[in-house]
Amino acid sequence: MERKRRIRIVAASVAVAAALGAAVAGVSGMAGGGHDEPPQKDMVVDAAARAQVVDAVIDNITRFYVYPDKAALMSARLRAQMQHGEFDAITSADKLADVLTGSLRHDTHDRHLEVRYFADAIPVPKPGNEDSPDDAAAFLAEQQRFNFGFETVGRLKCDIGYIDLHEFGRPEQVRSRIEAAMTLLADTRGLIIDLRRMHGGDPDTVMMFASYLYDRRTHLNDIWYRGDDKLEERWTTDTVPGIRYGQSRPIYLLTSEDTFSAGEDFAYALKNNGRATLVGETTGGGAHPGNRRRLSVHFEMNVPDGRSINPVTKTDWEGVGVAPDVPVAAKKALDVAQLAILKKMLAVETAPEWQRKIRDRIGELE
């Protein structure tokens, strides 16, 4: 999860299509996902550059990392590696970033800890840690290319809703898409949310999206931040723009080992408060939100400074992932979830024509 640097729909058929844009696509389009970045030019780093980056890493994890005792272990390890000359042969900036990331994760196994190299100069952050206008514009353009995380929204056979979600975009940018998606799927008899390629995003958007799936205000996952020594409670909202899906109809979440961060936040909350059934694989295991920190002109790191706390389990999924209710290979999860919903539908369906359609679809999937 990324800790942030801190219309109502009318004429539904027109407004929904406009708001969803590329998200309203055929549900057969399962490929895609992931923000693949173009290759960048490597650069040579000398001893002074290596020392500057390592010192900055140690400073940042000491000041900000969520567990001070683990920060001390990581710092000691980095100093010992410097003293023993383990970084001396590294002249590639890309390689240095990878090696430092590996060192940080050696003792913590925290996949949110990461050092990155950028060929373009990283600007000095403005007061308040706000994005510069250029950064904000670049981020918005990148999000637009991926439709703010909404890969596919549609309807499967026999009136099952389907959302393939790859990221939880920032609330102000994704609000209209969530409203449009839930309006489009308002009359479906069950909903499948595909998180198999979900790599993370904004925890505030997790709350926003989850708010459509309950009938009343519901406690999700809280976040404790080291810097403020403060617990932020995370609840769904009392009201939502547009149409609430509610909690009377079944919801199935598809997971894989690639499901990570904010996707796990969403899955862990809905699993433990009983709102959704998880089908697929155990997720990646990243429960620590954090901030990007500038190390030098060309190096940056992500420093997790918080941890999630679930109101039911009193813990989180860090390092262990979120276990599915129905374990199955990720590639089979969609069929398994459809079968589960269809069998629930068949048990209460009274119309002979629909009974036949549901049985036929069950036969196709089996």
PDB file of C-alpha atoms in Angstrom, residues 1-6 35 112 139 143 148-149 165-171 173-174 195 197-207 223 225 234 258-266 286-292 302 308 317:
ATOM      1  CA  MET A   1       0.000   0.000   0.000  1.00  0.00           C
ATOM      2  CA  GLU A   2       1.129   3.487  -0.746  1.00  0.00           C
ATOM      3  CA  ARG A   3       0.682   6.029   1.999  1.00  0.00           C
ATOM      4  CA  LYS A   4      -0.380   9.143   0.116  1.00  0.00           C
ATOM      5  CA  ARG A   5       1.932  12.213  -0.118  1.00  0.00           C
ATOM      6  CA  ARG A   6      -0.766  13.475   1.540  1.00  0.00           C
ATOM      7  CA  HIS A  35       2.525  -1.372 -15.134  1.00  0.00           C
ATOM      8  CA  HIS A 112       7.532  -3.126   0.521  1.00  0.00           C
ATOM      9  CA  PHE A 139       1.443  10.218 -12.531  1.00  0.00           C
ATOM     10  CA  GLN A 143      -2.850   6.185 -14.404  1.00  0.00           C
ATOM     11  CA  PHE A 148      -6.865   3.807 -12.976  1.00  0.00           C
ATOM     12  CA  GLY A 149      -6.678   0.067 -12.332  1.00  0.00           C
ATOM     13  CA  LEU A 165      -9.080  -4.813 -10.859  1.00  0.00           C
ATOM     14  CA  HIS A 166      -5.312  -4.317 -11.124  1.00  0.00           C
ATOM     15  CA  GLU A 167      -4.802  -1.328  -8.824  1.00  0.00           C
ATOM     16  CA  PHE A 168      -6.601   0.915  -6.358  1.00  0.00           C
ATOM     17  CA  GLY A 169      -6.000   4.335  -7.907  1.00  0.00           C
ATOM     18  CA  ARG A 170      -6.120   7.540  -5.913  1.00  0.00           C
ATOM     19  CA  PRO A 171      -9.636   8.342  -4.614  1.00  0.00           C
ATOM     20  CA  GLN A 173      -9.178  10.053  -9.718  1.00  0.00           C
ATOM     21  CA  VAL A 174     -11.032   6.754  -9.449  1.00  0.00           C
ATOM     22  CA  LEU A 195      -7.547  -9.509  -7.719  1.00  0.00           C
ATOM     23  CA  ARG A 197      -3.153  -9.196 -10.953  1.00  0.00           C
ATOM     24  CA  MET A 198      -3.752  -6.621  -8.220  1.00  0.00           C
ATOM     25  CA  HIS A 199      -0.436  -5.065  -7.172  1.00  0.00           C
ATOM     26  CA  GLY A 200      -1.562  -2.443  -4.657  1.00  0.00           C
ATOM     27  CA  GLY A 201      -2.595   1.178  -4.493  1.00  0.00           C
ATOM     28  CA  ASP A 202      -4.251   3.635  -2.144  1.00  0.00           C
ATOM     29  CA  PRO A 203      -5.787   2.350   1.127  1.00  0.00           C
ATOM     30  CA  ASP A 204      -8.353   5.167   1.062  1.00  0.00           C
ATOM     31  CA  THR A 205      -9.687   3.756  -2.200  1.00  0.00           C
ATOM     32  CA  VAL A 206      -9.969   0.343  -0.559  1.00  0.00           C
ATOM     33  CA  MET A 207     -12.412   1.930   1.901  1.00  0.00           C
ATOM     34  CA  ILE A 223      -3.328   1.252  10.121  1.00  0.00           C
ATOM     35  CA  TYR A 225       1.897   4.684  11.805  1.00  0.00           C
ATOM     36  CA  ARG A 234     -10.614   2.311   8.534  1.00  0.00           C
ATOM     37  CA  ASP A 258       0.820 -11.919  -7.193  1.00  0.00           C
ATOM     38  CA  THR A 259      -2.038 -10.278  -5.257  1.00  0.00           C
ATOM     39  CA  PHE A 260      -0.242  -7.744  -3.073  1.00  0.00           C
ATOM     40  CA  SER A 261      -0.475  -4.792  -0.709  1.00  0.00           C
ATOM     41  CA  ALA A 262      -3.768  -2.863  -1.020  1.00  0.00           C
ATOM     42  CA  GLY A 263      -5.288  -5.859  -2.836  1.00  0.00           C
ATOM     43  CA  GLU A 264      -4.501  -7.937   0.229  1.00  0.00           C
ATOM     44  CA  ASP A 265      -5.879  -5.197   2.474  1.00  0.00           C
ATOM     45  CA  PHE A 266      -9.199  -5.469   0.632  1.00  0.00           C
ATOM     46  CA  GLY A 286       2.735  -7.220   2.132  1.00  0.00           C
ATOM     47  CA  ALA A 287       0.886  -5.360   4.900  1.00  0.00           C
ATOM     48  CA  HIS A 288       3.149  -2.345   5.529  1.00  0.00           C
ATOM     49  CA  PRO A 289       2.179   0.974   3.902  1.00  0.00           C
ATOM     50  CA  GLY A 290       4.960   3.438   3.336  1.00  0.00           C
ATOM     51  CA  ASN A 291       6.376   6.504   1.634  1.00  0.00           C
ATOM     52  CA  ARG A 292       8.861   7.071  -1.153  1.00  0.00           C
ATOM     53  CA  ASN A 302      10.174   2.972  -0.320  1.00  0.00           C
ATOM     54  CA  SER A 308      -2.171  -2.965   9.324  1.00  0.00           C
ATOM     55  CA  TRP A 317      -0.970 -10.700   6.656  1.00  0.00           C
TER      56      TRP A 317
END
